[in-house]
Structures are given as C-alpha cells and as structure tokens.
Amino acid sequence: MRVYIKTFGCPSNIYEGEIIENILSEAGHQITIDGDFDAIVINMCSVKGPSVNSAVRLAKQNSDKIVVVSGCIMENEVDKFPDYCGFVHSYCSHLITNAIESVRKGKSVRFFDRPKNLNDRLVPCRASNLISVVPINTGCNGICSYCSVRIVKGKLVSYPKKLVLSRVRSAIDGGTKEVWITSQDVAAYGMDSRSSTKDESDCQDVANADDISINQGLGKNNLVDILSDIVEIPGNFFVRIGMMNLPNLKIIIKNDRNRLFAILNHPKVYKFLHLPLQSGSDHVLKDMNRGYKAHDLLSTINKFRKKIPCLTIATDMICGFPTESDADFESSLSIIEKMKPDVVNISRFWRRPGTVAYDMNQVFSHIIKERSKKMTELFKMISFQNNSEWLGWEGDVLVNEIGKNNSLIGRNISYKPIIIKNKDSDIKQGDLVKVKITQHSVYDLKGTIIEKLN
Ligand code: SF4
C-alpha cells in the first residue's frame, strides 16, 4: 500500500514520524510523499488548538483514503475527528500496521495503552539524513498548568545512554552532519526519579522549584555525561542541544556547571541555548507552575553569556495566559527587552482540555492577538539589532539546506541561519564552507563564500 505520513510539531514528533516510516516500510508498505496514496498517517501535534484543527481538517480532506491519526494525540479529543479514522498514540506506533489494516476493513481502532517499557522506542538511524533527530528522553517531570504534552506523553522516561549513543553513531556512520539532541526538556535527562509526586489537581500550591530540586543531586547519567560521550564519537558533525527547562537546568548548574560550560564551548556543539521563559511576570509564572522567577532565568542566561562567547539565545513566550493582566504583559515586554534573545517563539495562549488552565477565566482573543503582535514587533527590533553585530564576520558554516533562487542555507557555530548566494555550483548540502557576512535581516544573515573547506 502507498502510505503518506504527514508530520506536525516538534523534533520529537519528527522522530516519531521516522519510527512510523521504519515500521511501515518493514511491513512492505511504500512510503510516498506525493499526492498519490492509499492511506495517510497524520502524525499530529496537540500542544495548541490550531495544530489539532489542522489535523482534523486533513482527516476530513481525505475521506476517500484510509486515515490513521497518530503522534501526540489526546484521547479526550478523538471525537473531534471523523469516525472513519483510526487512532494510534505515538507510544503505540508498533501497532500502526494493525491500525491501517483495521481501518481498511472499515473497523475504527484506538490504541492508547502505554507500553510498560518505552526504552526500546529509541532505534538506530536507518535513513542517511544530513540532520538526525535523537530524542534522549520522553515525557516530562514538569507540571505546567497549561501544558497538554505532559498529559499526552506522561511522566519522564530517559532512554538508556547506550541506546542514545548507538543512535548517534549509526547516524554519523550514515552521513549525518548535524545531530539534534531533543525532548520536552533535555536538562531532565536522567532525572526520572525527580518526577513531581504532585498531580494536576493540586498544582496551585507547588513550592518554588528551588527548595524541591536544587537539594537533589544529579543522577548517575545526566545531560552533561551523555553530551560528553557524544562529542567523543569520531566524525565531522555538529550537535544542537534542544530545549531545557530552568528548574532542571539549575540542578546541573549547581552540580556540574564547569563541564556544562565546557560542552557548550566544544567545537562540535552549537553555541545555542533554548530556555523557555513564557512570562515576565512572577505571579503568572506561579500560576503557570513553571517553578522559577523571571529574573532567575535572566540571570542564568547572563551567566551562560559570560562563559560562552557568541551564544545564541532562544526563548518561548506565551501571550494571554488567563491570569495575565496588562501590567503582567508589560513585564514580559520589559524582560525580553533586557534579555535581547536571538529567537523568540511567541505563542498565543490556547486552553487545552485536561489542563488546570483550561478552567481559568480566559483573556479575550482580541487582547491576546494584540499582545502577540506587540511582542513580535519588539522581537523584530531586537533581532535586527542583534544580527547587525554579525556584519563582517568570517568563519565556518555547515551547509544544511537548499534555499530559494539557487541559494544555500547554512549554520555557523552559533547556529545562526546564513543564506549563501551559491554561484559556485559544486557546493552542496553537508559541505563546510568559509563565509563572510555581508548583509543582515530580522531572521537571518547573508554571506558570500570565501572558500570550500571539505
Ligand atoms: S516543562 Fe512544562 S510545558 Fe514543558 S513539557 Fe513539561 S509540563 Fe509541558
């Protein structure tokens, strides 16, 4: 059967898509990317309402095909989909062929039972991708009051180090030049025992993470351990470290900061730190159950900036969380102004079923829209200024994408996106080139090739 897999969402879900592709190919199905298919697997994201609506729309558009919905699907949202769909939670993707077969026979199926052992979900790389996604843990030990990820993925499970290293090795052997170390919170690697004992219903009175977490040391295998082993793997490749959450990062800083700083200064590791803030208001952060104060995060970022020159900072901001007042939003704007991040992933708050924030009094959507517009305008100004400081820079760039109009896109060691005019046609993806930055814009830099390095 010809199967089309449409993946939405984060790098972890890209990995889920790869798992589904492997299983279906092994079962003899043909994976297709053009419009001519018999079955479609919608590998969905449910972190926000709009992403759920996109999946429902796609399912409705394919009523004449076999439709199976997988990925980060919430069981309490299955009824939003047409009844001819089958449902396979990402943890049950080993049942994807059964689901397709059942739906083909007109039987709708729902596979949501979480397998006891999730460890074998991390498999070596099969495809020789230039960029390979390596999830190091799944689930989360956070209890953010707005978050559906934790409901979908459950408690934190860190994959055994040997499985992670074998996936990285197989990727490098297969020609990978860029490894994305990813999860909901990579700083939580090895902290499975620190899973919050509190469940959703009494999130409100969670003590400040400081007194919960800091006093607990690092697990035997933590993020710094696994990154130290990954950079020792022979080969020319770069590592991008995925999103971290401050409460777990602070445990690493307390117990192992020098090795962490050394890793981020390692020539194989992109100088890139993704640390979601979400709000600049401490009372909103408390209502979100984020477990830190806004200036906590700002001072942590400044600590990293001192130790890692040319560090690229990425953060996430939610606009319109239910308890966010105009003054709270002003606090968010002012802390972003102080932080001057290079990347801000701006989200409009969207209440998710099953979360504490779902039952809170919601902010009017026109106000949410207005606030996210203001945050975007501020970010554009900051990013344009930050990027202007790269003019004249010369250095190595890994070409990892083909751009428009015969251009190439690459990343330098600070993971800055650089558009390269490719007059010299023999440069291709995976090549390392020396570049001089000649122009800048809000979202990227432009440069010319000085020489080809490999
Ligand atoms: S840290 Fe919070 S927002 Fe992130 S996945 Fe965990 S519970 Fe969700």
Short mmCIF file of N, CA and C in Angstrom, two decimals, residues 67-236:
data_model
loop_
_atom_site.label_atom_id
_atom_site.label_comp_id
_atom_site.label_asym_id
_atom_site.label_seq_id
_atom_site.Cartn_x
_atom_site.Cartn_y
_atom_site.Cartn_z
N VAL A 67 -7.46 6.57 6.81
CA VAL A 67 -6.89 7.65 7.64
C VAL A 67 -6.58 7.13 9.05
N VAL A 68 -5.31 7.25 9.44
CA VAL A 68 -4.91 6.89 10.81
C VAL A 68 -4.26 8.11 11.43
N VAL A 69 -4.73 8.49 12.63
CA VAL A 69 -4.19 9.65 13.33
C VAL A 69 -3.23 9.14 14.41
N SER A 70 -2.00 9.67 14.40
CA SER A 70 -1.01 9.21 15.38
C SER A 70 -0.29 10.41 15.98
N GLY A 71 0.85 10.12 16.66
CA GLY A 71 1.62 11.23 17.23
C GLY A 71 1.09 11.63 18.60
N CYS A 72 1.17 12.94 18.88
CA CYS A 72 0.75 13.48 20.19
C CYS A 72 -0.75 13.71 20.18
N ILE A 73 -1.51 12.61 20.23
CA ILE A 73 -2.97 12.76 20.19
C ILE A 73 -3.54 12.57 21.60
N MET A 74 -4.49 13.44 21.95
CA MET A 74 -5.11 13.33 23.28
C MET A 74 -6.39 12.50 23.15
N GLU A 75 -6.52 11.49 24.03
CA GLU A 75 -7.68 10.59 23.94
C GLU A 75 -8.99 11.38 24.07
N ASN A 76 -8.95 12.48 24.85
CA ASN A 76 -10.20 13.24 25.05
C ASN A 76 -10.50 14.18 23.87
N GLU A 77 -9.75 14.04 22.77
CA GLU A 77 -10.06 14.85 21.58
C GLU A 77 -10.36 13.99 20.35
N VAL A 78 -10.45 12.68 20.55
CA VAL A 78 -10.70 11.77 19.41
C VAL A 78 -12.02 12.10 18.73
N ASP A 79 -13.00 12.56 19.50
CA ASP A 79 -14.33 12.80 18.91
C ASP A 79 -14.36 14.00 17.98
N LYS A 80 -13.26 14.77 17.95
CA LYS A 80 -13.21 15.90 17.01
C LYS A 80 -12.99 15.40 15.58
N PHE A 81 -12.53 14.13 15.45
CA PHE A 81 -12.17 13.59 14.13
C PHE A 81 -13.33 12.79 13.54
N PRO A 82 -13.38 12.67 12.19
CA PRO A 82 -14.42 11.85 11.56
C PRO A 82 -14.34 10.41 12.07
N ASP A 83 -15.49 9.72 12.09
CA ASP A 83 -15.47 8.39 12.72
C ASP A 83 -14.84 7.31 11.83
N TYR A 84 -14.41 7.66 10.64
CA TYR A 84 -13.73 6.64 9.82
C TYR A 84 -12.22 6.57 10.14
N CYS A 85 -11.75 7.42 11.08
CA CYS A 85 -10.32 7.44 11.40
C CYS A 85 -9.96 6.36 12.42
N GLY A 86 -8.69 5.91 12.34
CA GLY A 86 -8.13 5.04 13.38
C GLY A 86 -7.18 5.89 14.21
N PHE A 87 -6.91 5.50 15.48
CA PHE A 87 -6.08 6.33 16.35
C PHE A 87 -4.99 5.49 17.00
N VAL A 88 -3.76 5.97 16.88
CA VAL A 88 -2.61 5.24 17.44
C VAL A 88 -1.73 6.24 18.17
N HIS A 89 -1.73 6.21 19.51
CA HIS A 89 -0.88 7.11 20.29
C HIS A 89 0.58 6.84 19.91
N SER A 90 1.43 7.86 19.93
CA SER A 90 2.82 7.68 19.47
C SER A 90 3.52 6.55 20.21
N TYR A 91 3.19 6.30 21.47
CA TYR A 91 3.82 5.20 22.20
C TYR A 91 3.36 3.83 21.69
N CYS A 92 2.30 3.82 20.87
CA CYS A 92 1.78 2.54 20.35
C CYS A 92 2.08 2.41 18.86
N SER A 93 3.06 3.18 18.38
CA SER A 93 3.29 3.18 16.91
C SER A 93 3.68 1.79 16.39
N HIS A 94 4.07 0.87 17.28
CA HIS A 94 4.37 -0.51 16.82
C HIS A 94 3.10 -1.19 16.31
N LEU A 95 1.92 -0.56 16.57
CA LEU A 95 0.65 -1.14 16.11
C LEU A 95 0.11 -0.42 14.87
N ILE A 96 0.95 0.40 14.24
CA ILE A 96 0.47 1.23 13.12
C ILE A 96 -0.02 0.37 11.95
N THR A 97 0.65 -0.76 11.65
CA THR A 97 0.19 -1.58 10.52
C THR A 97 -1.16 -2.21 10.85
N ASN A 98 -1.35 -2.64 12.11
CA ASN A 98 -2.66 -3.20 12.50
C ASN A 98 -3.76 -2.16 12.31
N ALA A 99 -3.43 -0.91 12.70
CA ALA A 99 -4.44 0.15 12.60
C ALA A 99 -4.84 0.37 11.14
N ILE A 100 -3.86 0.42 10.26
CA ILE A 100 -4.16 0.65 8.83
C ILE A 100 -5.02 -0.51 8.30
N GLU A 101 -4.63 -1.73 8.68
CA GLU A 101 -5.38 -2.92 8.23
C GLU A 101 -6.83 -2.88 8.74
N SER A 102 -7.01 -2.53 10.02
CA SER A 102 -8.37 -2.48 10.60
C SER A 102 -9.21 -1.42 9.91
N VAL A 103 -8.65 -0.23 9.71
CA VAL A 103 -9.42 0.85 9.07
C VAL A 103 -9.75 0.47 7.63
N ARG A 104 -8.81 -0.23 6.95
CA ARG A 104 -9.07 -0.69 5.57
C ARG A 104 -10.30 -1.59 5.56
N LYS A 105 -10.46 -2.38 6.65
CA LYS A 105 -11.63 -3.29 6.73
C LYS A 105 -12.84 -2.56 7.32
N GLY A 106 -12.75 -1.25 7.47
CA GLY A 106 -13.90 -0.48 7.95
C GLY A 106 -14.05 -0.50 9.47
N LYS A 107 -13.02 -0.97 10.20
CA LYS A 107 -13.13 -1.04 11.67
C LYS A 107 -12.29 0.10 12.26
N SER A 108 -12.92 0.99 13.03
CA SER A 108 -12.16 2.09 13.63
C SER A 108 -11.46 1.58 14.89
N VAL A 109 -10.17 1.90 15.08
CA VAL A 109 -9.42 1.40 16.24
C VAL A 109 -8.85 2.55 17.05
N ARG A 110 -8.61 2.29 18.37
CA ARG A 110 -7.99 3.29 19.26
C ARG A 110 -6.92 2.59 20.09
N PHE A 111 -5.65 2.83 19.76
CA PHE A 111 -4.54 2.25 20.53
C PHE A 111 -3.92 3.34 21.39
N PHE A 112 -4.22 3.27 22.69
CA PHE A 112 -3.70 4.29 23.61
C PHE A 112 -2.97 3.71 24.81
N ASP A 113 -2.94 2.37 24.92
CA ASP A 113 -2.32 1.80 26.13
C ASP A 113 -0.81 1.95 26.08
N ARG A 114 -0.27 2.68 27.07
CA ARG A 114 1.17 2.97 27.09
C ARG A 114 1.95 1.71 27.43
N PRO A 115 2.88 1.27 26.55
CA PRO A 115 3.65 0.06 26.86
C PRO A 115 4.44 0.24 28.15
N LYS A 116 4.65 -0.83 28.88
CA LYS A 116 5.41 -0.75 30.14
C LYS A 116 6.81 -0.21 29.89
N ASN A 117 7.46 -0.80 28.88
CA ASN A 117 8.85 -0.43 28.64
C ASN A 117 8.95 0.47 27.41
N LEU A 118 9.36 1.70 27.62
CA LEU A 118 9.48 2.63 26.50
C LEU A 118 10.90 2.65 25.96
N ASN A 119 11.79 1.96 26.67
CA ASN A 119 13.20 2.05 26.28
C ASN A 119 13.45 1.64 24.84
N ASP A 120 12.72 0.62 24.37
CA ASP A 120 13.08 0.13 23.02
C ASP A 120 12.51 1.03 21.92
N ARG A 121 12.00 2.20 22.34
CA ARG A 121 11.46 3.09 21.31
C ARG A 121 12.58 3.87 20.61
N LEU A 122 13.80 3.82 21.23
CA LEU A 122 14.90 4.57 20.60
C LEU A 122 15.69 3.61 19.72
N VAL A 123 15.60 3.79 18.43
CA VAL A 123 16.22 2.85 17.49
C VAL A 123 17.35 3.52 16.72
N PRO A 124 18.30 2.73 16.23
CA PRO A 124 19.37 3.33 15.41
C PRO A 124 18.79 4.00 14.17
N CYS A 125 19.55 4.92 13.64
CA CYS A 125 19.13 5.63 12.41
C CYS A 125 19.17 4.66 11.24
N ARG A 126 18.12 4.74 10.39
CA ARG A 126 18.15 3.92 9.16
C ARG A 126 18.46 4.83 7.98
N ALA A 127 17.72 5.93 7.97
CA ALA A 127 17.86 6.80 6.79
C ALA A 127 19.15 7.61 6.91
N SER A 128 19.80 7.89 5.81
CA SER A 128 21.03 8.70 5.88
C SER A 128 20.65 10.17 5.74
N ASN A 129 20.20 10.71 6.83
CA ASN A 129 19.80 12.11 6.80
C ASN A 129 20.98 13.01 7.14
N LEU A 130 20.98 14.18 6.57
CA LEU A 130 22.01 15.16 6.89
C LEU A 130 21.84 15.60 8.35
N ILE A 131 20.57 15.76 8.72
CA ILE A 131 20.23 16.13 10.10
C ILE A 131 19.49 14.95 10.73
N SER A 132 19.97 14.47 11.88
CA SER A 132 19.27 13.36 12.55
C SER A 132 18.78 13.80 13.91
N VAL A 133 17.53 13.43 14.20
CA VAL A 133 16.91 13.76 15.49
C VAL A 133 17.19 12.63 16.47
N VAL A 134 17.72 12.97 17.63
CA VAL A 134 18.00 11.95 18.66
C VAL A 134 17.29 12.35 19.95
N PRO A 135 16.09 11.78 20.20
CA PRO A 135 15.42 12.08 21.46
C PRO A 135 16.14 11.35 22.58
N ILE A 136 16.41 12.02 23.71
CA ILE A 136 17.13 11.35 24.80
C ILE A 136 16.19 10.99 25.95
N ASN A 137 15.04 11.63 25.99
CA ASN A 137 14.03 11.20 26.95
C ASN A 137 12.65 11.56 26.39
N THR A 138 11.63 11.02 27.00
CA THR A 138 10.26 11.33 26.59
C THR A 138 9.44 11.59 27.84
N GLY A 139 8.30 12.29 27.67
CA GLY A 139 7.53 12.65 28.85
C GLY A 139 8.19 13.81 29.57
N CYS A 140 7.69 14.14 30.75
CA CYS A 140 8.22 15.32 31.45
C CYS A 140 7.97 15.24 32.95
N ASN A 141 8.92 15.82 33.72
CA ASN A 141 8.68 15.85 35.18
C ASN A 141 8.23 17.25 35.62
N GLY A 142 7.85 18.07 34.64
CA GLY A 142 7.27 19.37 34.97
C GLY A 142 5.76 19.23 35.15
N ILE A 143 5.11 20.23 35.73
CA ILE A 143 3.65 20.17 35.90
C ILE A 143 3.03 21.51 35.50
N CYS A 144 3.41 22.04 34.36
CA CYS A 144 2.91 23.35 33.94
C CYS A 144 1.40 23.28 33.74
N SER A 145 0.72 24.29 34.26
CA SER A 145 -0.74 24.23 34.36
C SER A 145 -1.44 24.36 33.00
N TYR A 146 -0.72 24.76 31.97
CA TYR A 146 -1.35 24.93 30.65
C TYR A 146 -0.98 23.80 29.68
N CYS A 147 -0.14 22.88 30.14
CA CYS A 147 0.53 22.01 29.16
C CYS A 147 -0.17 20.67 28.93
N SER A 148 -0.45 20.36 27.68
CA SER A 148 -1.08 19.07 27.35
C SER A 148 -0.03 18.01 27.03
N VAL A 149 1.22 18.46 26.78
CA VAL A 149 2.27 17.49 26.43
C VAL A 149 2.40 16.44 27.53
N ARG A 150 2.39 16.94 28.75
CA ARG A 150 2.58 16.03 29.88
C ARG A 150 1.43 15.04 29.98
N ILE A 151 0.23 15.48 29.57
CA ILE A 151 -0.92 14.58 29.61
C ILE A 151 -0.75 13.51 28.53
N VAL A 152 -0.24 13.94 27.36
CA VAL A 152 -0.09 13.01 26.23
C VAL A 152 1.10 12.07 26.46
N LYS A 153 2.22 12.63 26.89
CA LYS A 153 3.45 11.84 26.96
C LYS A 153 3.69 11.22 28.33
N GLY A 154 3.02 11.77 29.38
CA GLY A 154 3.18 11.17 30.71
C GLY A 154 4.50 11.52 31.37
N LYS A 155 4.81 10.76 32.39
CA LYS A 155 5.99 11.04 33.21
C LYS A 155 7.29 10.82 32.42
N LEU A 156 8.35 11.42 32.95
CA LEU A 156 9.65 11.40 32.30
C LEU A 156 10.24 10.00 32.22
N VAL A 157 10.71 9.62 31.05
CA VAL A 157 11.46 8.38 30.85
C VAL A 157 12.71 8.74 30.06
N SER A 158 13.88 8.55 30.66
CA SER A 158 15.14 8.81 29.96
C SER A 158 15.59 7.54 29.25
N TYR A 159 15.97 7.65 27.99
CA TYR A 159 16.43 6.47 27.25
C TYR A 159 17.83 6.09 27.72
N PRO A 160 18.11 4.78 27.80
CA PRO A 160 19.45 4.35 28.25
C PRO A 160 20.55 4.97 27.41
N LYS A 161 21.63 5.37 28.08
CA LYS A 161 22.72 6.07 27.39
C LYS A 161 23.24 5.25 26.21
N LYS A 162 23.34 3.95 26.38
CA LYS A 162 23.94 3.14 25.29
C LYS A 162 23.06 3.18 24.05
N LEU A 163 21.73 3.26 24.24
CA LEU A 163 20.84 3.35 23.08
C LEU A 163 20.99 4.70 22.39
N VAL A 164 21.12 5.75 23.21
CA VAL A 164 21.29 7.09 22.64
C VAL A 164 22.59 7.15 21.84
N LEU A 165 23.67 6.63 22.43
CA LEU A 165 24.98 6.68 21.74
C LEU A 165 24.95 5.85 20.48
N SER A 166 24.26 4.72 20.51
CA SER A 166 24.24 3.87 19.29
C SER A 166 23.43 4.57 18.21
N ARG A 167 22.37 5.31 18.61
CA ARG A 167 21.63 6.04 17.57
C ARG A 167 22.51 7.13 16.98
N VAL A 168 23.27 7.83 17.81
CA VAL A 168 24.15 8.89 17.28
C VAL A 168 25.21 8.28 16.37
N ARG A 169 25.82 7.16 16.82
CA ARG A 169 26.87 6.52 15.99
C ARG A 169 26.29 6.10 14.63
N SER A 170 25.12 5.47 14.66
CA SER A 170 24.54 4.98 13.39
C SER A 170 24.21 6.16 12.48
N ALA A 171 23.82 7.27 13.08
CA ALA A 171 23.53 8.47 12.28
C ALA A 171 24.81 8.99 11.64
N ILE A 172 25.90 9.08 12.42
CA ILE A 172 27.17 9.60 11.89
C ILE A 172 27.69 8.66 10.81
N ASP A 173 27.60 7.35 11.07
CA ASP A 173 28.05 6.38 10.06
C ASP A 173 27.22 6.52 8.78
N GLY A 174 25.98 6.97 8.95
CA GLY A 174 25.08 7.10 7.79
C GLY A 174 25.24 8.44 7.08
N GLY A 175 26.18 9.29 7.57
CA GLY A 175 26.45 10.54 6.85
C GLY A 175 25.86 11.78 7.50
N THR A 176 25.27 11.63 8.69
CA THR A 176 24.70 12.79 9.39
C THR A 176 25.79 13.81 9.74
N LYS A 177 25.48 15.10 9.53
CA LYS A 177 26.42 16.17 9.86
C LYS A 177 25.91 17.02 11.02
N GLU A 178 24.62 16.82 11.37
CA GLU A 178 24.04 17.63 12.44
C GLU A 178 23.10 16.75 13.26
N VAL A 179 23.38 16.68 14.56
CA VAL A 179 22.59 15.83 15.46
C VAL A 179 21.76 16.73 16.36
N TRP A 180 20.43 16.53 16.34
CA TRP A 180 19.56 17.32 17.22
C TRP A 180 19.25 16.50 18.47
N ILE A 181 19.84 16.87 19.60
CA ILE A 181 19.55 16.21 20.88
C ILE A 181 18.26 16.85 21.38
N THR A 182 17.20 16.07 21.50
CA THR A 182 15.90 16.69 21.72
C THR A 182 15.03 15.96 22.72
N SER A 183 14.06 16.69 23.26
CA SER A 183 12.97 16.14 24.08
C SER A 183 12.15 17.31 24.57
N GLN A 184 11.18 17.04 25.47
CA GLN A 184 10.43 18.15 26.05
C GLN A 184 11.34 18.98 26.94
N ASP A 185 12.36 18.33 27.53
CA ASP A 185 13.28 19.01 28.45
C ASP A 185 14.55 18.18 28.54
N VAL A 186 15.57 18.53 27.73
CA VAL A 186 16.79 17.71 27.71
C VAL A 186 17.55 17.83 29.03
N ALA A 187 17.36 18.91 29.77
CA ALA A 187 18.05 19.06 31.07
C ALA A 187 17.56 18.03 32.07
N ALA A 188 16.39 17.44 31.80
CA ALA A 188 15.81 16.45 32.74
C ALA A 188 16.40 15.06 32.54
N TYR A 189 17.33 14.93 31.57
CA TYR A 189 17.87 13.59 31.28
C TYR A 189 18.44 12.97 32.54
N GLY A 190 17.99 11.75 32.83
CA GLY A 190 18.49 11.03 33.99
C GLY A 190 17.84 11.45 35.30
N MET A 191 16.87 12.36 35.24
CA MET A 191 16.23 12.81 36.49
C MET A 191 14.86 12.17 36.67
N ASP A 192 14.68 10.99 36.11
CA ASP A 192 13.38 10.33 36.17
C ASP A 192 12.88 10.27 37.60
N SER A 193 13.78 10.04 38.56
CA SER A 193 13.32 9.87 39.95
C SER A 193 12.78 11.20 40.47
N ARG A 194 13.10 12.33 39.79
CA ARG A 194 12.67 13.63 40.33
C ARG A 194 11.27 13.97 39.85
N SER A 195 10.63 12.98 39.23
CA SER A 195 9.28 13.28 38.74
C SER A 195 8.44 13.85 39.88
N SER A 196 7.70 14.89 39.59
CA SER A 196 6.89 15.51 40.62
C SER A 196 5.87 14.49 41.15
N THR A 197 5.74 14.43 42.44
CA THR A 197 4.76 13.49 43.02
C THR A 197 3.39 14.14 43.00
N LYS A 198 3.37 15.42 42.67
CA LYS A 198 2.07 16.12 42.70
C LYS A 198 1.33 15.84 41.39
N ASP A 199 0.05 15.62 41.42
CA ASP A 199 -0.65 15.52 40.14
C ASP A 199 -1.38 16.82 39.84
N GLU A 200 -2.02 16.84 38.69
CA GLU A 200 -2.58 18.08 38.14
C GLU A 200 -3.40 18.83 39.18
N SER A 201 -4.26 18.11 39.91
CA SER A 201 -5.30 18.78 40.71
C SER A 201 -4.69 19.72 41.74
N ASP A 202 -3.50 19.44 42.27
CA ASP A 202 -3.03 20.39 43.31
C ASP A 202 -1.76 21.10 42.87
N CYS A 203 -1.76 21.43 41.54
CA CYS A 203 -0.60 22.19 41.03
C CYS A 203 -0.43 23.50 41.75
N GLN A 204 -1.61 24.11 42.12
CA GLN A 204 -1.57 25.51 42.57
C GLN A 204 -0.61 25.72 43.71
N ASP A 205 -0.44 24.72 44.58
CA ASP A 205 0.37 25.04 45.77
C ASP A 205 1.77 24.45 45.70
N VAL A 206 2.26 24.30 44.47
CA VAL A 206 3.63 23.77 44.36
C VAL A 206 4.59 24.78 44.93
N ALA A 207 5.49 24.31 45.79
CA ALA A 207 6.51 25.22 46.35
C ALA A 207 7.44 25.65 45.23
N ASN A 208 8.22 26.67 45.43
CA ASN A 208 9.17 27.13 44.42
C ASN A 208 10.18 26.02 44.14
N ALA A 209 10.48 25.77 42.87
CA ALA A 209 11.34 24.65 42.47
C ALA A 209 12.64 24.66 43.25
N ASP A 210 13.08 25.86 43.61
CA ASP A 210 14.38 25.94 44.32
C ASP A 210 14.45 24.91 45.42
N ASP A 211 13.46 24.96 46.35
CA ASP A 211 13.63 24.09 47.51
C ASP A 211 13.33 22.63 47.17
N ILE A 212 12.67 22.36 46.00
CA ILE A 212 12.43 20.95 45.66
C ILE A 212 13.69 20.40 45.02
N SER A 213 14.18 21.12 44.01
CA SER A 213 15.12 20.47 43.09
C SER A 213 16.56 20.60 43.54
N ILE A 214 16.98 21.82 43.81
CA ILE A 214 18.43 22.04 43.98
C ILE A 214 19.01 21.04 44.96
N ASN A 215 18.24 20.70 45.96
CA ASN A 215 18.85 19.86 47.00
C ASN A 215 19.05 18.45 46.52
N GLN A 216 18.46 18.17 45.35
CA GLN A 216 18.67 16.80 44.86
C GLN A 216 19.83 16.82 43.88
N GLY A 217 20.79 15.97 44.07
CA GLY A 217 21.98 15.93 43.18
C GLY A 217 21.60 15.44 41.80
N LEU A 218 22.61 15.29 40.98
CA LEU A 218 22.38 14.83 39.61
C LEU A 218 22.34 13.32 39.59
N GLY A 219 21.56 12.76 38.65
CA GLY A 219 21.52 11.31 38.51
C GLY A 219 22.87 10.81 38.02
N LYS A 220 23.03 9.45 37.98
CA LYS A 220 24.30 8.84 37.58
C LYS A 220 24.63 9.27 36.15
N ASN A 221 23.63 9.18 35.29
CA ASN A 221 23.82 9.62 33.90
C ASN A 221 22.98 10.87 33.67
N ASN A 222 23.60 12.00 33.51
CA ASN A 222 22.83 13.21 33.26
C ASN A 222 23.19 13.81 31.91
N LEU A 223 22.61 14.96 31.60
CA LEU A 223 22.79 15.56 30.27
C LEU A 223 24.26 15.79 29.96
N VAL A 224 25.02 16.27 30.93
CA VAL A 224 26.44 16.58 30.67
C VAL A 224 27.21 15.29 30.37
N ASP A 225 26.88 14.22 31.07
CA ASP A 225 27.56 12.92 30.82
C ASP A 225 27.33 12.49 29.38
N ILE A 226 26.05 12.52 28.98
CA ILE A 226 25.74 11.96 27.66
C ILE A 226 26.30 12.86 26.54
N LEU A 227 26.29 14.18 26.76
CA LEU A 227 26.87 15.07 25.74
C LEU A 227 28.38 14.89 25.67
N SER A 228 29.00 14.66 26.82
CA SER A 228 30.47 14.45 26.84
C SER A 228 30.83 13.21 26.03
N ASP A 229 29.99 12.17 26.11
CA ASP A 229 30.26 10.94 25.33
C ASP A 229 29.97 11.16 23.85
N ILE A 230 28.93 11.94 23.55
CA ILE A 230 28.55 12.16 22.14
C ILE A 230 29.67 12.90 21.40
N VAL A 231 30.24 13.94 22.03
CA VAL A 231 31.28 14.71 21.30
C VAL A 231 32.56 13.90 21.12
N GLU A 232 32.70 12.80 21.88
CA GLU A 232 33.88 11.93 21.71
C GLU A 232 33.73 10.98 20.52
N ILE A 233 32.52 10.89 19.98
CA ILE A 233 32.30 9.99 18.83
C ILE A 233 33.05 10.54 17.62
N PRO A 234 33.90 9.74 16.99
CA PRO A 234 34.68 10.25 15.85
C PRO A 234 33.77 10.71 14.70
N GLY A 235 34.25 11.75 13.99
CA GLY A 235 33.48 12.20 12.81
C GLY A 235 33.32 13.71 12.82
N ASN A 236 33.04 14.27 11.63
CA ASN A 236 32.79 15.71 11.49
C ASN A 236 31.29 15.97 11.60
#
